[in-house]
Coordinates of C-alpha atoms in Angstrom, one line a residue:
X1 CA 0.0 0.0 0.0
X2 CA 1.5 3.3 -1.0
X3 CA 1.6 6.3 1.2
X4 CA -0.8 8.2 -1.0
X5 CA -3.4 5.4 -0.9
X6 CA -3.2 5.2 2.9
X7 CA -3.7 8.9 3.2
X8 CA -6.7 8.7 0.9
X9 CA -8.3 6.0 2.9
X10 CA -7.6 7.7 6.2
X11 CA -9.2 10.9 4.8
X12 CA -12.3 8.9 3.7
X13 CA -12.6 7.3 7.2
X14 CA -12.3 10.8 8.8
X15 CA -15.0 12.1 6.5
X16 CA -17.4 9.3 7.3
X17 CA -16.8 9.8 11.1
X18 CA -17.1 13.6 10.7
X19 CA -20.4 13.1 9.0
X20 CA -21.7 10.8 11.7
X21 CA -20.8 13.1 14.7
X22 CA -23.6 15.7 14.3
X23 CA -26.2 12.8 14.2
X24 CA -24.7 11.3 17.4
X25 CA -24.7 14.7 19.1
X26 CA -28.4 15.3 18.1
X27 CA -29.3 11.9 19.5
X28 CA -27.4 12.7 22.7
X29 CA -29.3 16.0 23.0
X30 CA -32.6 14.3 22.6
X31 CA -31.6 11.8 25.2
X32 CA -30.7 14.5 27.6
X33 CA -34.0 16.3 27.1
X34 CA -35.8 13.0 27.7
X35 CA -34.0 12.6 31.0
X36 CA -34.8 16.2 32.0
X37 CA -38.5 16.1 31.1
X38 CA -39.7 14.3 34.4
X39 CA -38.3 17.2 36.4
X40 CA -39.2 19.9 33.9
X41 CA -42.9 19.0 33.4
X42 CA -43.9 19.6 37.1
X43 CA -42.1 22.9 37.0
X44 CA -44.0 24.0 33.9
X45 CA -47.3 22.7 35.2
X46 CA -47.1 23.8 38.8
X47 CA -45.0 27.0 38.5
X48 CA -44.6 28.5 35.1
X49 CA -48.2 27.7 34.0
X50 CA -49.9 29.3 37.1
X51 CA -47.5 32.3 36.8
X52 CA -48.5 33.0 33.2
X53 CA -52.2 32.5 34.1
X54 CA -51.9 34.9 37.0
X55 CA -50.2 37.5 34.7
X56 CA -53.1 37.1 32.2
X57 CA -55.7 37.3 35.0
X58 CA -54.3 40.6 36.2
X59 CA -55.5 42.3 33.0
X60 CA -59.1 41.2 33.5
X61 CA -62.0 42.0 35.9
X62 CA -62.3 38.5 37.2
X63 CA -64.4 38.2 40.3
X64 CA -65.8 35.5 42.5
X65 CA -69.5 34.6 42.0
X66 CA -69.8 36.7 38.9
X67 CA -72.4 35.6 36.3
X68 CA -71.1 37.8 33.5
X69 CA -68.1 36.7 31.4
X70 CA -64.7 38.0 32.4
X71 CA -63.6 40.9 30.3
X72 CA -60.2 42.2 29.4
X73 CA -59.6 45.6 31.0
X74 CA -56.0 46.3 30.2
X75 CA -53.9 48.0 32.9
X76 CA -56.9 49.2 34.9
X77 CA -56.1 47.0 37.9
X78 CA -52.5 48.3 38.0
X79 CA -53.8 51.9 37.8
X80 CA -56.0 51.3 40.8
X81 CA -53.2 49.6 42.6
X82 CA -50.9 52.6 42.1
X83 CA -53.4 54.7 44.2
X84 CA -54.1 52.0 46.8
X85 CA -52.5 53.4 49.9
X86 CA -53.4 50.2 51.9
X87 CA -51.4 48.0 49.5
X88 CA -48.4 50.3 49.6
X89 CA -48.6 50.3 53.4
X90 CA -48.6 46.5 53.4
X91 CA -45.7 46.7 50.9
X92 CA -43.7 48.9 53.4
X93 CA -44.5 46.4 56.2
X94 CA -43.4 43.6 54.0
X95 CA -40.0 45.3 53.4
X96 CA -39.6 45.9 57.1
X97 CA -40.5 42.3 57.8
X98 CA -38.1 40.9 55.2
X99 CA -35.1 43.1 56.3
X100 CA -35.9 42.7 60.0
X101 CA -35.9 38.9 59.7
X102 CA -33.1 38.4 57.1
X103 CA -30.4 40.6 58.6
X104 CA -30.5 39.3 62.3
X105 CA -31.2 35.8 61.0
X106 CA -27.9 35.9 59.0
X107 CA -25.8 37.3 61.8
X108 CA -27.1 34.9 64.4
X109 CA -26.8 31.9 62.0
X110 CA -23.3 32.9 61.2
X111 CA -22.3 33.0 64.8
X112 CA -24.0 29.7 65.5
X113 CA -22.3 28.1 62.4
X114 CA -18.9 29.3 63.6
X115 CA -19.6 27.8 67.0
X116 CA -20.8 24.5 65.6
X117 CA -17.7 24.3 63.3
X118 CA -15.5 24.2 66.4
X119 CA -14.2 20.9 67.8
X120 CA -16.5 20.8 70.8
X121 CA -17.9 18.0 72.9
X122 CA -21.4 16.8 71.9
X123 CA -21.1 18.8 68.8
X124 CA -23.3 16.3 67.0
X125 CA -26.1 16.8 69.5
X126 CA -25.9 20.6 69.2
X127 CA -26.1 20.4 65.4
X128 CA -29.1 18.1 65.7
X129 CA -30.9 20.5 68.1
X130 CA -30.0 23.5 65.9
X131 CA -32.1 22.2 63.0
X132 CA -35.2 21.3 65.1
X133 CA -37.1 24.5 64.1
X134 CA -36.5 23.7 60.5
X135 CA -38.2 20.3 60.8
X136 CA -41.4 21.9 62.2
X137 CA -44.1 23.1 59.8
X138 CA -44.8 26.8 59.8
X139 CA -48.4 26.3 61.0
X140 CA -47.1 24.3 64.1
X141 CA -44.4 27.0 64.7
X142 CA -47.1 29.7 64.6
X143 CA -49.4 27.9 67.0
X144 CA -46.5 27.2 69.4
X145 CA -45.5 30.9 69.5
X146 CA -49.0 32.0 69.9
X147 CA -49.0 30.0 73.2
X148 CA -45.7 31.6 74.1
X149 CA -47.0 35.1 73.5
X150 CA -50.4 34.4 75.2
X151 CA -51.3 37.4 77.3
X152 CA -52.6 35.4 80.3
X153 CA -50.9 32.0 80.4
X154 CA -48.0 32.5 78.0
X155 CA -44.5 31.5 79.0
X156 CA -43.1 35.0 78.1
X157 CA -45.5 36.9 80.3
X158 CA -45.2 34.4 83.1
X159 CA -41.4 34.8 83.1
X160 CA -41.8 38.6 83.2
X161 CA -44.1 38.4 86.2
X162 CA -41.9 35.9 88.0
X163 CA -38.9 38.2 87.7
X164 CA -40.9 41.2 88.8
X165 CA -40.5 43.1 85.5
X166 CA -44.2 44.0 85.1
X167 CA -47.5 42.4 84.3
X168 CA -46.6 41.5 80.7
X169 CA -48.5 42.7 77.6
X170 CA -50.4 41.6 74.6
X171 CA -47.5 41.0 72.3
X172 CA -49.4 39.9 69.2
X173 CA -52.4 42.2 69.6
X174 CA -50.6 45.3 70.7
X175 CA -50.0 47.8 67.8
X176 CA -46.6 48.7 69.1
X177 CA -45.3 45.2 69.6
X178 CA -47.0 43.0 67.0
X179 CA -44.6 43.4 64.1
X180 CA -41.5 43.0 66.4
X181 CA -43.0 39.9 68.0
X182 CA -43.7 38.3 64.6
X183 CA -40.1 39.2 63.4
X184 CA -38.7 37.3 66.4
X185 CA -40.6 34.2 65.4
X186 CA -39.5 34.6 61.8
X187 CA -35.8 34.8 62.8
X188 CA -36.2 31.7 65.1
X189 CA -38.0 29.7 62.4
X190 CA -35.6 30.4 59.5
X191 CA -32.3 30.4 61.3
X192 CA -31.6 26.6 61.1
X193 CA -31.6 26.6 57.3
X194 CA -29.2 29.5 57.1
X195 CA -27.0 27.9 59.8
X196 CA -26.7 24.6 57.9
X197 CA -25.9 26.4 54.7
X198 CA -23.2 28.6 56.3
X199 CA -21.8 25.6 58.2
X200 CA -21.4 23.7 54.9
X201 CA -19.4 26.6 53.5
X202 CA -17.2 26.8 56.6
X203 CA -16.4 23.1 56.4
X204 CA -15.3 23.5 52.8
X205 CA -12.7 26.1 53.8
X206 CA -9.2 24.6 53.8
X207 CA -7.7 24.2 57.3
X208 CA -4.3 24.9 55.9
X209 CA -5.2 28.5 55.3
X210 CA -6.3 29.0 58.9
X211 CA -3.1 27.3 60.1
X212 CA -0.9 29.5 57.9
X213 CA -2.7 32.7 59.1
X214 CA -2.3 31.6 62.7
X215 CA 1.5 31.0 62.1
X216 CA 1.7 34.5 60.7
X217 CA 0.3 35.8 64.0
X218 CA -3.2 36.6 62.8
X219 CA -5.8 36.8 65.5
X220 CA -9.3 35.3 65.4
X221 CA -10.9 38.4 63.8
X222 CA -8.2 38.8 61.2
X223 CA -8.4 35.1 60.3
X224 CA -12.2 35.5 59.9
X225 CA -11.8 38.6 57.8
X226 CA -9.0 37.4 55.5
X227 CA -9.6 33.6 55.3
X228 CA -13.1 32.6 56.5
X229 CA -15.2 35.4 55.0
X230 CA -13.7 35.3 51.5
X231 CA -14.3 31.5 51.4
X232 CA -17.9 31.6 52.5
X233 CA -18.9 35.0 50.8
X234 CA -20.5 33.4 47.7
X235 CA -22.6 31.1 50.0
X236 CA -23.5 33.9 52.3
X237 CA -24.7 36.2 49.5
X238 CA -26.7 33.4 47.9
X239 CA -28.5 32.4 51.1
X240 CA -29.1 36.0 52.1
X241 CA -30.7 36.7 48.8
X242 CA -32.9 33.6 48.9
X243 CA -33.9 34.3 52.5
X244 CA -34.9 37.9 51.6
X245 CA -37.1 36.6 48.7
X246 CA -38.6 33.9 50.9
X247 CA -39.3 36.2 53.8
X248 CA -40.8 38.9 51.5
X249 CA -43.2 36.3 50.1
X250 CA -44.0 34.8 53.6
X251 CA -47.6 33.9 54.3
X252 CA -48.4 31.0 56.6
X253 CA -46.4 32.0 59.6
X254 CA -47.8 35.6 59.9
X255 CA -51.3 34.3 58.9
X256 CA -51.3 31.9 61.9
X257 CA -49.8 34.4 64.3
X258 CA -51.8 37.5 63.7
X259 CA -53.8 37.2 60.4
X260 CA -52.4 40.6 59.5
X261 CA -53.6 42.3 62.7
X262 CA -53.9 44.3 64.7
X263 CA -55.3 47.0 62.4
X264 CA -53.1 45.8 59.5
X265 CA -49.8 46.3 61.4
X266 CA -48.6 42.9 60.3
X267 CA -50.4 42.6 57.0
X268 CA -47.8 41.6 54.5
X269 CA -48.3 42.0 50.7
X270 CA -49.0 38.3 50.3
X271 CA -51.7 38.5 53.1
X272 CA -53.2 41.5 51.4
X273 CA -53.4 39.7 48.1
X274 CA -54.9 36.7 49.8
X275 CA -57.6 38.8 51.4
X276 CA -58.5 40.5 48.1
X277 CA -58.8 37.2 46.3
X278 CA -60.4 34.9 48.8
X279 CA -62.2 37.2 51.2
X280 CA -63.5 39.8 48.7
X281 CA -63.3 37.8 45.5
X282 CA -61.3 40.3 43.5
X283 CA -59.2 37.8 41.6
X284 CA -58.0 40.2 38.9
X285 CA -57.0 42.8 41.4
X286 CA -55.2 40.3 43.6
X287 CA -53.4 38.9 40.5
X288 CA -52.2 42.4 39.8
X289 CA -50.7 42.6 43.3
X290 CA -49.0 39.3 42.7
X291 CA -47.5 40.6 39.5
X292 CA -46.1 43.7 41.3
X293 CA -44.5 41.4 44.0
X294 CA -43.0 39.2 41.3
X295 CA -41.6 42.2 39.6
X296 CA -40.0 43.5 42.8
X297 CA -38.5 40.2 43.6
X298 CA -37.2 39.8 40.0
X299 CA -35.5 43.3 40.2
X300 CA -33.9 42.4 43.5
X301 CA -32.6 39.1 42.1
X302 CA -31.3 40.8 39.0
X303 CA -29.3 43.3 41.2
X304 CA -28.0 40.3 43.1
X305 CA -26.8 38.5 40.0
X306 CA -25.2 41.6 38.6
X307 CA -23.4 42.2 41.9
X308 CA -22.1 38.6 41.9
X309 CA -20.9 38.9 38.3
X310 CA -19.1 42.2 38.9
X311 CA -17.6 40.9 42.1
X312 CA -16.2 37.9 40.3
X313 CA -18.5 35.4 41.9
X314 CA -20.5 34.6 38.8
X315 CA -19.0 31.1 38.4

């Protein structure tokens, strides 16, 4: 076989293989989509579908018990919403609630995660107890804390009386204390998830870096600032953003504790939309509220992503 003939046959084989590769890649892509479909279909049916339906509903005059057909009214619901002072007051309360829960929750969870990351005795027991609130449904948490805050037989007021600090107060029904009392419950209920996430980030930090910093004479605060925080910063930013979104959209916990009272002092935007839809039957108007909340959360999430990309954490 001459060298020219071998080169010709090799070229023919390469051409045949090159012609087959796109087909194989196409079959591989189809196989990948086939594997993804079982997870994708529930998301489309239970999340994307209702979201699109809610957006469409916000441009209609849909109401409960209405005999006339629903009509398309354009942006009229949003125009009414722009002048609804009660909704914007609930929006302000929602922001206070989200920030008031997310910020202390992160700081306390970070301190607890740093403590649980130490080589302490019975550390396994402390870690197990730390996630107990996470295992409890929000309805159960709300009922339990209503008993704690009970004005007559609650643990909190009984403790205040035993220590001679006063007669206690109506924590959940007092206008001055209702929102603060609910925020405390939100911090307690959500702290385990943040703690576990931060603890996972701490455990992925190389011990060699801490040892090297200690050998250089760095104290505890300097080691945290130069070694620990840079290592867990992406995790901390992600969990803070998710907690803010989750808290802003919170419903069940506040609904069980106060049902938005007293006098709307704890009426979060989600509670306001729920009342408009299922108490007053204004489905189109409530859907418009939901669209505004989705837009606000989307803008916040977009700023978060841009900040991560600019900060070099976009990987």
